[in-house]
Coordinates of N, CA and C in Angstrom, one line a residue:
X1 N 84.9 29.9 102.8 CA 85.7 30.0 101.6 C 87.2 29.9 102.0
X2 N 87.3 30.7 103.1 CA 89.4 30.4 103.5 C 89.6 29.2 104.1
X3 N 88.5 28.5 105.1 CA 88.6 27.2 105.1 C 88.9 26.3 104.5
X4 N 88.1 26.4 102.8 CA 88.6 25.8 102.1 C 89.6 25.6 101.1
X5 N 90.0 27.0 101.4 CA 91.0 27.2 100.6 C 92.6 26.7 101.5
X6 N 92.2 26.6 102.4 CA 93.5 26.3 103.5 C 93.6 24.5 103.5
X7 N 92.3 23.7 103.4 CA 92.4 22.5 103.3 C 92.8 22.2 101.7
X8 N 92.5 22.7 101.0 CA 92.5 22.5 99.3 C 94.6 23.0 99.6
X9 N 95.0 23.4 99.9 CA 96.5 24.3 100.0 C 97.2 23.2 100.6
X10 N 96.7 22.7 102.0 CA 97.0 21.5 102.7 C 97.1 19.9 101.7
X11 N 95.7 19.9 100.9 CA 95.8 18.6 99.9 C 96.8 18.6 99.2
X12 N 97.2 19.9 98.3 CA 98.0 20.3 97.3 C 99.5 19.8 97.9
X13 N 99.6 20.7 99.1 CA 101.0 20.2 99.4 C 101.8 19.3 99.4
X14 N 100.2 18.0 100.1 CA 100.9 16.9 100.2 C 101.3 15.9 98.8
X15 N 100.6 16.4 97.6 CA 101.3 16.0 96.3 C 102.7 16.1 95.6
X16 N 103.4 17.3 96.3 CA 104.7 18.0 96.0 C 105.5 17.9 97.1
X17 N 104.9 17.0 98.1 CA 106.2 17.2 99.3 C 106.1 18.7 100.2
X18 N 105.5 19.0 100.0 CA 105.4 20.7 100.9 C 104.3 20.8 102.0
X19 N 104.7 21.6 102.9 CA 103.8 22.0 104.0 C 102.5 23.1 103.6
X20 N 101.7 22.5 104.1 CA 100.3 23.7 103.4 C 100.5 25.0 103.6
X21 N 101.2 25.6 104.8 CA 102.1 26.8 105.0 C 103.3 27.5 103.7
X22 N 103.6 26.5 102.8 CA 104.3 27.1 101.7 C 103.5 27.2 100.8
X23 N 102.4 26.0 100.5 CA 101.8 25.8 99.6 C 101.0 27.9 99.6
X24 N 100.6 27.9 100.9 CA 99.5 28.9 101.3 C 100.9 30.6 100.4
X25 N 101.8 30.4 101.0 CA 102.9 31.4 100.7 C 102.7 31.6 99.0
X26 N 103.5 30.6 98.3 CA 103.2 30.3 96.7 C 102.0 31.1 96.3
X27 N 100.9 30.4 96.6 CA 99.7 30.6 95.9 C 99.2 32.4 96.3
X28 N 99.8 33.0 97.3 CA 99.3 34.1 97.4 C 100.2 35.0 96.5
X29 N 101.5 34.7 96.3 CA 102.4 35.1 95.2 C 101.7 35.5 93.7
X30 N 100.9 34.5 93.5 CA 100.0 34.4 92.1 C 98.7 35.1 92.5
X31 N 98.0 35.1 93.5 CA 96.7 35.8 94.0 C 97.1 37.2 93.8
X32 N 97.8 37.7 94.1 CA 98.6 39.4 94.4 C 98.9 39.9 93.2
X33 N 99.4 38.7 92.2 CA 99.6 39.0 91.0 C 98.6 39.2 89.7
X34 N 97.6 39.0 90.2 CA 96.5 38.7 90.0 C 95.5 37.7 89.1
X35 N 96.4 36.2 89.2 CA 96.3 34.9 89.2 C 95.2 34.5 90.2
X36 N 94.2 35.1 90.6 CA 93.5 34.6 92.0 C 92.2 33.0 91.4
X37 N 92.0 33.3 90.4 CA 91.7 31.5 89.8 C 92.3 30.6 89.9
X38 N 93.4 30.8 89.4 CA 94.6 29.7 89.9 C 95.7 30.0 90.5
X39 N 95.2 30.5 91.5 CA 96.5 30.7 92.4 C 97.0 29.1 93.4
X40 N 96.4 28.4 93.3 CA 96.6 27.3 93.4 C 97.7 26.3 93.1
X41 N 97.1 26.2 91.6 CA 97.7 25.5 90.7 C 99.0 25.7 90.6
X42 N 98.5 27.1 90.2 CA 100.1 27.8 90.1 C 100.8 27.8 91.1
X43 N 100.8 27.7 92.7 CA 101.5 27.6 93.4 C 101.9 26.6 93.6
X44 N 101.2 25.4 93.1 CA 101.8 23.8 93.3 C 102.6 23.6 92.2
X45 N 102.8 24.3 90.8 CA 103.6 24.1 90.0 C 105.3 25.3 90.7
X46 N 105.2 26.2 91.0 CA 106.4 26.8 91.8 C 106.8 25.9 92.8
X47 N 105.9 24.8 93.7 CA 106.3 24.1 94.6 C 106.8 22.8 94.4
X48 N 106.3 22.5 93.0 CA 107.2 21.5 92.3 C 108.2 21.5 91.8
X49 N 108.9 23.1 91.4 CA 109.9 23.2 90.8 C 111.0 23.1 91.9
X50 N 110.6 23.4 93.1 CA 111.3 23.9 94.6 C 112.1 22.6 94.6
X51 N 111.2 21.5 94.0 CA 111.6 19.7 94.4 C 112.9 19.7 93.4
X52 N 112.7 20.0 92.4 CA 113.8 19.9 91.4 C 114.8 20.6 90.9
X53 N 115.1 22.3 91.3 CA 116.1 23.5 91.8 C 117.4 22.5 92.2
X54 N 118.1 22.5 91.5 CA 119.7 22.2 91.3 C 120.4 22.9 92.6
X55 N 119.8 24.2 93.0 CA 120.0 24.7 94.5 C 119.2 25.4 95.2
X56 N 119.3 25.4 96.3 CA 117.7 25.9 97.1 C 116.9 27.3 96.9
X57 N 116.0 27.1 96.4 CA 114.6 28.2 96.1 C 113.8 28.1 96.8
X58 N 113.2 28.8 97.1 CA 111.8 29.2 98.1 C 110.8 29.2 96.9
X59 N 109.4 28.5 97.3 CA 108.6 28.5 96.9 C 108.0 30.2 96.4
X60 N 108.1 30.9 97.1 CA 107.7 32.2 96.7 C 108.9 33.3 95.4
X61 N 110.1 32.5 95.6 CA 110.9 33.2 94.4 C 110.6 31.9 93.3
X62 N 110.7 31.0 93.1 CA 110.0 30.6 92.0 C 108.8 31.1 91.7
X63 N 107.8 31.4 92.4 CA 106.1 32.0 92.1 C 107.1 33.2 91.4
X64 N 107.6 34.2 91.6 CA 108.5 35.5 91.0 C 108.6 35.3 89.7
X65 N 109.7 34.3 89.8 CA 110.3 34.2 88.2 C 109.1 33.5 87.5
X66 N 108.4 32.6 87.6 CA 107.1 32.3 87.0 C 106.2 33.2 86.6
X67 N 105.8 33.8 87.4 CA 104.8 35.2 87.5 C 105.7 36.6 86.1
X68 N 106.6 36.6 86.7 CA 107.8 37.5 85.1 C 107.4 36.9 83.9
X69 N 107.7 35.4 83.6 CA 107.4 35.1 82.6 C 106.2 35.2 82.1
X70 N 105.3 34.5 82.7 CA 104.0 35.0 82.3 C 103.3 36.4 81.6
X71 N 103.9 37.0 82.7 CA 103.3 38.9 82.5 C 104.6 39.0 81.0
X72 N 105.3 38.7 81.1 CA 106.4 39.1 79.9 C 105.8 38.9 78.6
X73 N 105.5 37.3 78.7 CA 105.7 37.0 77.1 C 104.2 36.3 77.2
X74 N 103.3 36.6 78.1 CA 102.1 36.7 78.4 C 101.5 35.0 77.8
X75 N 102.3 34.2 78.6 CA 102.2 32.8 79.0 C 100.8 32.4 79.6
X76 N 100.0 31.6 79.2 CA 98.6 31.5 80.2 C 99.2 30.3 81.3
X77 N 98.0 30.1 82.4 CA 98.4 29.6 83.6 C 98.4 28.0 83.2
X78 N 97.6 27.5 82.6 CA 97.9 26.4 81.7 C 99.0 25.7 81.4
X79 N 99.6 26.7 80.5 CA 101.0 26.4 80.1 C 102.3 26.9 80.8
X80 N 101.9 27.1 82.3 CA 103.1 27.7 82.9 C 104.0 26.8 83.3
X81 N 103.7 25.5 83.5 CA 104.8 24.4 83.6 C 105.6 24.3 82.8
X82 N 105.4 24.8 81.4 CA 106.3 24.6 80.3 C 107.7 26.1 80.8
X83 N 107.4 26.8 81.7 CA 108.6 27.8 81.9 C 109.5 26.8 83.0
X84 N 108.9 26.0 84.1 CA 109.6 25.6 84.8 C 110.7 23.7 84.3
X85 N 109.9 23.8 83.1 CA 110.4 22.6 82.2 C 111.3 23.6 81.6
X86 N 111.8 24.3 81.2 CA 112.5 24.6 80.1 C 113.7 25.8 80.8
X87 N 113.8 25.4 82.2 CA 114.5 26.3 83.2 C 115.6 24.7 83.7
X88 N 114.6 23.8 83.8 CA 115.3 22.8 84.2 C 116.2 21.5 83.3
X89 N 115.4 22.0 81.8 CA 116.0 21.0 80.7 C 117.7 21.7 80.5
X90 N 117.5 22.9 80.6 CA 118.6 24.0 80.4 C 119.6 23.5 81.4
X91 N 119.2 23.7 82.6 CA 120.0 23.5 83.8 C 121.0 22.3 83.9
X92 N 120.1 21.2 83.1 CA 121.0 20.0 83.0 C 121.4 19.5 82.0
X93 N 121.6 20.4 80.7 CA 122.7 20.2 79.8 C 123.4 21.2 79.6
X94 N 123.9 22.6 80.5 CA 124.2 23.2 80.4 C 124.9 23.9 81.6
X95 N 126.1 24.6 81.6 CA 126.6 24.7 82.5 C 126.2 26.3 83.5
X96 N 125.3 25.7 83.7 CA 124.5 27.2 84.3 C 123.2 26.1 85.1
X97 N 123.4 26.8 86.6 CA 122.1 26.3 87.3 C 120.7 26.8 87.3
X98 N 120.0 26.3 87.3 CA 118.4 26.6 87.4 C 118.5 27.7 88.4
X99 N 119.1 27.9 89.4 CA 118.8 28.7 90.5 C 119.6 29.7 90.2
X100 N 120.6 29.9 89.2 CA 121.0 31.0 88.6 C 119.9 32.0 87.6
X101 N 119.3 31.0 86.9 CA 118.5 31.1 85.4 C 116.9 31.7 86.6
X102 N 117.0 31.2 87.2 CA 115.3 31.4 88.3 C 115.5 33.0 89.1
X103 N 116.3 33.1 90.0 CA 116.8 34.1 90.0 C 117.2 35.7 89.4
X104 N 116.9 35.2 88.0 CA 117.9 36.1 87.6 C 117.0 36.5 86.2
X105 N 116.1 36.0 85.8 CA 115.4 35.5 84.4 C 114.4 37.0 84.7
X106 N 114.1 37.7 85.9 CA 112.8 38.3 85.6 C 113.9 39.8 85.3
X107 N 114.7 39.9 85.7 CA 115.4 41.2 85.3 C 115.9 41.9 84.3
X108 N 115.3 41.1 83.3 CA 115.1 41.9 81.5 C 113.8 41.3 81.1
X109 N 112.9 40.1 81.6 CA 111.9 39.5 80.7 C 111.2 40.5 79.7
X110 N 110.7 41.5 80.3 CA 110.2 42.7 80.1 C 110.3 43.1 78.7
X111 N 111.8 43.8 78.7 CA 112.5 44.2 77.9 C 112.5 43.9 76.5
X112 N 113.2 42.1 76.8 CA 113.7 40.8 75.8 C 112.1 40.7 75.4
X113 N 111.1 40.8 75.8 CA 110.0 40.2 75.1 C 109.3 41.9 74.5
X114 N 109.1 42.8 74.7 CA 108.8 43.8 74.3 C 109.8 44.1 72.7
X115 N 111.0 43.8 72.8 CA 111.8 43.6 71.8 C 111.8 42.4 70.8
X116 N 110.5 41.5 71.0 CA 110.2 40.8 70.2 C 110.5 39.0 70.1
X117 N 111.6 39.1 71.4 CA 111.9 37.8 71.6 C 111.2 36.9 72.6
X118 N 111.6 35.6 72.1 CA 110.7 34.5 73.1 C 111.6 34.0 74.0
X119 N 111.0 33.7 75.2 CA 111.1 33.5 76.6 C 112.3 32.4 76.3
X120 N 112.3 31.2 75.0 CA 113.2 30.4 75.0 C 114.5 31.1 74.6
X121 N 114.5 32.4 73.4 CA 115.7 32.7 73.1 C 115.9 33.4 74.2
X122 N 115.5 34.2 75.4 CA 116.2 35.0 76.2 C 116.7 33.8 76.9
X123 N 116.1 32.9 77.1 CA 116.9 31.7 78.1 C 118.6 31.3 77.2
X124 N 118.1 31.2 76.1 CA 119.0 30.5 75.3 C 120.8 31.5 75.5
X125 N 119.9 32.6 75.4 CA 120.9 34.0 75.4 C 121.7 34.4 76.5
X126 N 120.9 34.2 77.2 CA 121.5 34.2 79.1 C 122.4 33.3 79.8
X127 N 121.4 31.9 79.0 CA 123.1 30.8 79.1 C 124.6 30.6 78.7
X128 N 124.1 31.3 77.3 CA 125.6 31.2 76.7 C 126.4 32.4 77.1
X129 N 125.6 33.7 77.7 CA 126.9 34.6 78.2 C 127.1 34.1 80.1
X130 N 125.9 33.1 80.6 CA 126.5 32.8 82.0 C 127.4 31.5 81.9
X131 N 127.4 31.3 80.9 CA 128.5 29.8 80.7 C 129.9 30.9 80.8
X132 N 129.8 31.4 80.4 CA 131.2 32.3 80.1 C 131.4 33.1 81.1
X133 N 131.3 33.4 81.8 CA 131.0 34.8 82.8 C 130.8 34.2 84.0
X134 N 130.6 33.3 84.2 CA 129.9 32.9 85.3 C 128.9 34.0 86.1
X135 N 128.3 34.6 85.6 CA 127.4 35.5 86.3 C 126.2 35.5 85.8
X136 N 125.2 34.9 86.4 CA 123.4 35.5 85.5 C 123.1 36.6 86.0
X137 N 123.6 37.3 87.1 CA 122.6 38.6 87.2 C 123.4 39.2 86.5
X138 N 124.5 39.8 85.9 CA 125.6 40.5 85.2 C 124.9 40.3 83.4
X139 N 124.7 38.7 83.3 CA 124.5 38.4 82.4 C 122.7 39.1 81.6
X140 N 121.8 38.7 82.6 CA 120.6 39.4 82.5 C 120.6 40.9 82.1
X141 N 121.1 41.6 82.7 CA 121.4 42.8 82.7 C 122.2 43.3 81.5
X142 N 123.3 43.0 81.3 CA 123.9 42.5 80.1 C 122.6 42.8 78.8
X143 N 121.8 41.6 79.0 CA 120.8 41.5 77.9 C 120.3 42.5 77.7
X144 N 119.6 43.0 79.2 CA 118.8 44.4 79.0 C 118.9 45.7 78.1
X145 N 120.9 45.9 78.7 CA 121.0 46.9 78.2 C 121.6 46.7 76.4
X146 N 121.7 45.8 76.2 CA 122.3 45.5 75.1 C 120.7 45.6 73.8
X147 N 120.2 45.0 74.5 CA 118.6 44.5 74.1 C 118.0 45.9 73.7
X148 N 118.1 46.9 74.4 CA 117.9 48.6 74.3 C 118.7 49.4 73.5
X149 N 119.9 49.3 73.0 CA 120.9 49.7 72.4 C 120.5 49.2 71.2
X150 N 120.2 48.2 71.0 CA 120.2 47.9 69.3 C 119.2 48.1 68.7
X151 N 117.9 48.8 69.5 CA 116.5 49.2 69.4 C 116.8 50.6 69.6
X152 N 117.8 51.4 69.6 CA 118.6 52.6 69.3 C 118.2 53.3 70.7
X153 N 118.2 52.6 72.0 CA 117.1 53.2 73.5 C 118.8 53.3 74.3
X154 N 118.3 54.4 75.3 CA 119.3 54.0 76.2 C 119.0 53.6 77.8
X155 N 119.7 53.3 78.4 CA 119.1 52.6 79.4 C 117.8 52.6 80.1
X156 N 117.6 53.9 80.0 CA 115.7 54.5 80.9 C 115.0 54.1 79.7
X157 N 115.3 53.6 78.5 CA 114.4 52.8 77.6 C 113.5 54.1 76.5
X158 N 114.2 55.2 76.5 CA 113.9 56.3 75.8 C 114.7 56.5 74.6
X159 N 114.1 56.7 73.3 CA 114.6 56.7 71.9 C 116.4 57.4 72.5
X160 N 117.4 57.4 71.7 CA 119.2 57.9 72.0 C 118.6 57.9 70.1
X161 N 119.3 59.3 69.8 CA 119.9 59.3 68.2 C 121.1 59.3 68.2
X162 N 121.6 59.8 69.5 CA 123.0 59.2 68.9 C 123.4 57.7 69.0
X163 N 122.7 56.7 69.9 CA 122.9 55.7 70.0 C 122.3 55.0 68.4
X164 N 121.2 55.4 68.3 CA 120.5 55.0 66.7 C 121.6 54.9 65.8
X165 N 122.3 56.4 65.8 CA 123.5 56.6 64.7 C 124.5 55.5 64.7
X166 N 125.2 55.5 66.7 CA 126.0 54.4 66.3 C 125.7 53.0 65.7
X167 N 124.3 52.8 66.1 CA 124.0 51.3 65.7 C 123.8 51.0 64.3
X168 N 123.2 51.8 63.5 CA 122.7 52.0 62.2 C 124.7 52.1 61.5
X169 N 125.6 52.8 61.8 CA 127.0 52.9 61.4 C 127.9 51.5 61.6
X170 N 127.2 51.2 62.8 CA 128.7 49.7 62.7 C 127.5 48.8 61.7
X171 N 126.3 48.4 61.8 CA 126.0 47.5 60.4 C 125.9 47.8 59.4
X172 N 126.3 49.1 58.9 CA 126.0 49.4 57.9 C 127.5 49.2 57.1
X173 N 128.6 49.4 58.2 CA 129.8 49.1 58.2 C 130.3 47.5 58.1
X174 N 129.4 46.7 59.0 CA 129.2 45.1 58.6 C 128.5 44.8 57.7
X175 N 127.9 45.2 56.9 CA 126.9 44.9 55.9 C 126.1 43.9 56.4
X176 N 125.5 44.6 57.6 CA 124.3 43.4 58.0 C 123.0 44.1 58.2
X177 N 121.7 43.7 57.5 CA 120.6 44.3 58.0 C 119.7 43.9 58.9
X178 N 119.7 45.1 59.5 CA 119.4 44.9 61.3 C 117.2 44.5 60.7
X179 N 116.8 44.7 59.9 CA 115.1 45.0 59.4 C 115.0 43.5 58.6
X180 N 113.6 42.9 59.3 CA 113.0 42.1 58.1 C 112.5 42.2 57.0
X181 N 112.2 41.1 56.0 CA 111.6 41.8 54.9 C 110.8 42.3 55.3
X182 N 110.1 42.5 56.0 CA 108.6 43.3 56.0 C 108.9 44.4 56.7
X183 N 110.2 44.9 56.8 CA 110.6 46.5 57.7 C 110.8 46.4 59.0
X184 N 110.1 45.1 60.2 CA 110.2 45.3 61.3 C 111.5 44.7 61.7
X185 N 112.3 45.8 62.8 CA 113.6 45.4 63.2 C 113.9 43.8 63.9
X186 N 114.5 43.2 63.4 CA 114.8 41.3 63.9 C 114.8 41.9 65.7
X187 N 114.6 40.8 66.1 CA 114.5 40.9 67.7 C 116.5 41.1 68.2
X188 N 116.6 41.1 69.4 CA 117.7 40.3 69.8 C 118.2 39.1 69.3
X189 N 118.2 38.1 69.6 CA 117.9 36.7 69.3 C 118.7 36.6 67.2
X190 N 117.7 37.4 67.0 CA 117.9 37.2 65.8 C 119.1 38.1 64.8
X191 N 119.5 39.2 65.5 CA 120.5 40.5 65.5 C 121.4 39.7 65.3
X192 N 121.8 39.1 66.4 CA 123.0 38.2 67.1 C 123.1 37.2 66.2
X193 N 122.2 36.6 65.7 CA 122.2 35.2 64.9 C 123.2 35.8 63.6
X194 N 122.6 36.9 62.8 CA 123.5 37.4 61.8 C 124.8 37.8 61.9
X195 N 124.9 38.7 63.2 CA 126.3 39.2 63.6 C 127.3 37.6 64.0
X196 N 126.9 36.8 65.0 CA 127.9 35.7 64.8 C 129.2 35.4 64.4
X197 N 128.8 34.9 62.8 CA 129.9 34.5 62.2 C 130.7 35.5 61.6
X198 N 130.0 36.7 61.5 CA 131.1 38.0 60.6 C 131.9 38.5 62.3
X199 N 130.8 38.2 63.8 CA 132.4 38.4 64.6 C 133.3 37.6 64.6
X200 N 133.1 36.5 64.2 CA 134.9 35.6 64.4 C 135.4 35.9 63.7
X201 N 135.0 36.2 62.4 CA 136.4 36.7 61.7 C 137.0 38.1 61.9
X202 N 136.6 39.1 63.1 CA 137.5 40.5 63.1 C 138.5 40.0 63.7
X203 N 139.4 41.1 64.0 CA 140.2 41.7 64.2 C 139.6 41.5 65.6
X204 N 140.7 41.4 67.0 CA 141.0 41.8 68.2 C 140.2 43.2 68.5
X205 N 141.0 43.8 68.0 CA 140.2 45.5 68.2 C 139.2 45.7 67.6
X206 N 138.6 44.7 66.5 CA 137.5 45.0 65.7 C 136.4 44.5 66.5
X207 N 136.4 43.3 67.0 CA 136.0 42.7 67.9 C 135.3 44.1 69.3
X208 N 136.2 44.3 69.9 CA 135.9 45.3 71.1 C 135.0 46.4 70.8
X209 N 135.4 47.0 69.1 CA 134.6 48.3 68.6 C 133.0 47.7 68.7
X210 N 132.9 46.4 68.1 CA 131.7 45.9 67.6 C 130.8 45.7 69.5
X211 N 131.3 45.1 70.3 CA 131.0 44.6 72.0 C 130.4 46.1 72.5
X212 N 131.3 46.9 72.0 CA 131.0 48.3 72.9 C 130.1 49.2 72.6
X213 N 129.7 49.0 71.1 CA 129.0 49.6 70.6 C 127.6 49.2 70.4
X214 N 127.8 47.9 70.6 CA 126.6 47.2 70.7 C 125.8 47.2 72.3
X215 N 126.6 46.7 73.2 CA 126.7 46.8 74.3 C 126.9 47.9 75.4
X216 N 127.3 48.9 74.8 CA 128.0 49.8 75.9 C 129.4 49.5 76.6
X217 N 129.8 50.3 77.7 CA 131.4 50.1 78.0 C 131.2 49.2 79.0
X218 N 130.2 49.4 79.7 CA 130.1 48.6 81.0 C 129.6 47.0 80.4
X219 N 128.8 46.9 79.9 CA 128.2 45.6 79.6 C 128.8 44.9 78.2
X220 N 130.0 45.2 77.4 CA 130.8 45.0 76.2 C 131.1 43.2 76.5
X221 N 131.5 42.9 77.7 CA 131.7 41.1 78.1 C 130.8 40.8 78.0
X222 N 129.8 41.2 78.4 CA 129.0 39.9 78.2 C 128.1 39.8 77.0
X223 N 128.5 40.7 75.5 CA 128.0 40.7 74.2 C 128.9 39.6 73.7
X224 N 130.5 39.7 74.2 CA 131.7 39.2 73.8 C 131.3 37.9 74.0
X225 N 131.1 37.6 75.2 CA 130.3 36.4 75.9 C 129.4 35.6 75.2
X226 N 128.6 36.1 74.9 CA 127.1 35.6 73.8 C 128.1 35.4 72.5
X227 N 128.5 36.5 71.7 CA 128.9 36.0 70.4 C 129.9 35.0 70.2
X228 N 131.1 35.1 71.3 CA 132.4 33.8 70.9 C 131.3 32.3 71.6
X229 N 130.3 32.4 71.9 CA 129.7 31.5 72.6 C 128.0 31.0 72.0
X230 N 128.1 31.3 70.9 CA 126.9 31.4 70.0 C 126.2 30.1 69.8
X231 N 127.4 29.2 69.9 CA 126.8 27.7 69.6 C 126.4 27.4 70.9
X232 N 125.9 27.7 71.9 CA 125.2 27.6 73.0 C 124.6 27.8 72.7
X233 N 124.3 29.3 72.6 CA 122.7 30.2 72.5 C 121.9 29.5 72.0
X234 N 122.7 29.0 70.6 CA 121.4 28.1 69.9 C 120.6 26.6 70.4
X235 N 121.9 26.0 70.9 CA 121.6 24.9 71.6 C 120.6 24.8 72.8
X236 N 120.9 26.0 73.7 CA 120.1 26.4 75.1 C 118.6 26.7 74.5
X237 N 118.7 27.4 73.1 CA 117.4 27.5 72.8 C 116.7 26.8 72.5
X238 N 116.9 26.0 71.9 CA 116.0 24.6 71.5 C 116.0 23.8 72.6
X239 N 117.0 23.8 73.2 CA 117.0 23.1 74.8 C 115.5 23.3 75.4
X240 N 115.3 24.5 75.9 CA 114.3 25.4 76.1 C 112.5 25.4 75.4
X241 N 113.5 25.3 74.1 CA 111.9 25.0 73.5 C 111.0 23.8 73.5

């Protein structure tokens, strides 16, 4: 059986340009994860991305950021190429690299998709505050804690009433409703979509009350980031989709 598995790892590689020795690395990435059906596949789709990475990735941190997505927004193995397509459609009309977005993508997936959003809008979201910022891991993180704040949580991801209070007071103050018709709170993605256009028209200082309170003190740039930068978000997301 590992015989075979080592010549089948060996065949695979030589399809994607890699040594059966990476191919073997990859595929255990997804075995561990507990992909062990296709831990293969999947390792030759991470080893194809390795060919196309805008800057150098190891076959085993692509298997990472793949492996995030999946468990996140609970992607089948099937359709896992569609994460490594829509990492790299991004990359190249956008001013943020794949090996930023690869890197950096599993450190809210979690979060952004338990809060209701899809893998495309956290992409979408991530670009438009790392176009600005030049930073994805600042930026991811960013999302996280912002992502928790307007779901009234504070960072350890535990209900805040006072954080609820402030959030519930500045839109109630923008006249924006944070609830769909059917009562469930709009995701991220969607928050943002409404807030947008009522931030360009504040005030300087109205601007900062709105970043900080949404955001927090530490992560307030890169809300600032996403909203003066909104027509990206949208763009990166359909990019993505």
């Amino acid at each position: 059986s590992l015989n075979k598995f080592v010549k089948e790892a060996y065949d695979a590689g030589e399809t994607v340009a890699k040594t059966g020795t990476e191919m073997i690395d990859a595929a255990t990435s997804f075995a561990k994860a507990g992909y062990k059906d296709t831990a293969l596949q999947l390792g030759t789709i991470a080893a194809m991305y390795t060919n196309i990475a805008d800057e150098e990735v190891d076959a085993a941190t692509a298997a990472d950021a793949i492996i995030a997505q999946m468990k996140a927004f609970n992607i089948e193995a099937q359709d896992s190429i569609h994460i490594i397509d829509a990492i790299n459609e991004v990359s190249n009309n956008f001013a943020v690299s794949s090996a930023d977005i690869t890197r950096n993508l599993g450190k809210a997936s979690a979060v952004m998709a338990n809060a209701g959003n899809s893998m495309e809008q956290y992409i979408g979201l991530m670009t438009a505050a790392t176009e600005v910022t030049r930073n994805a891991s600042k930026a991811a993180n960013g999302l996280k804690t912002l992502t928790l704040r307007l779901q009234g949580m504070n960072d350890e991801g535990e209900k805040d009433l006072e954080i609820q209070a402030q959030m519930e007071g500045l839109f109630n103050k923008l006249g924006i409703s944070v609830y769909k018709a059917n009562g469930e709170l709009k995701n991220t993605y969607e928050i943002l979509e409404t807030l947008a256009p009522i931030y360009k028209e504040l005030t300087n200082a109205e601007k900062a009350y709105v970043t900080e309170t949404i955001a927090g003190k530490y992560q307030a740039q890169n809300a600032a980031a996403i909203l003066n930068n909104w027509a990206t978000a949208v763009s990166a997301t359909e990019t993505a989709m």
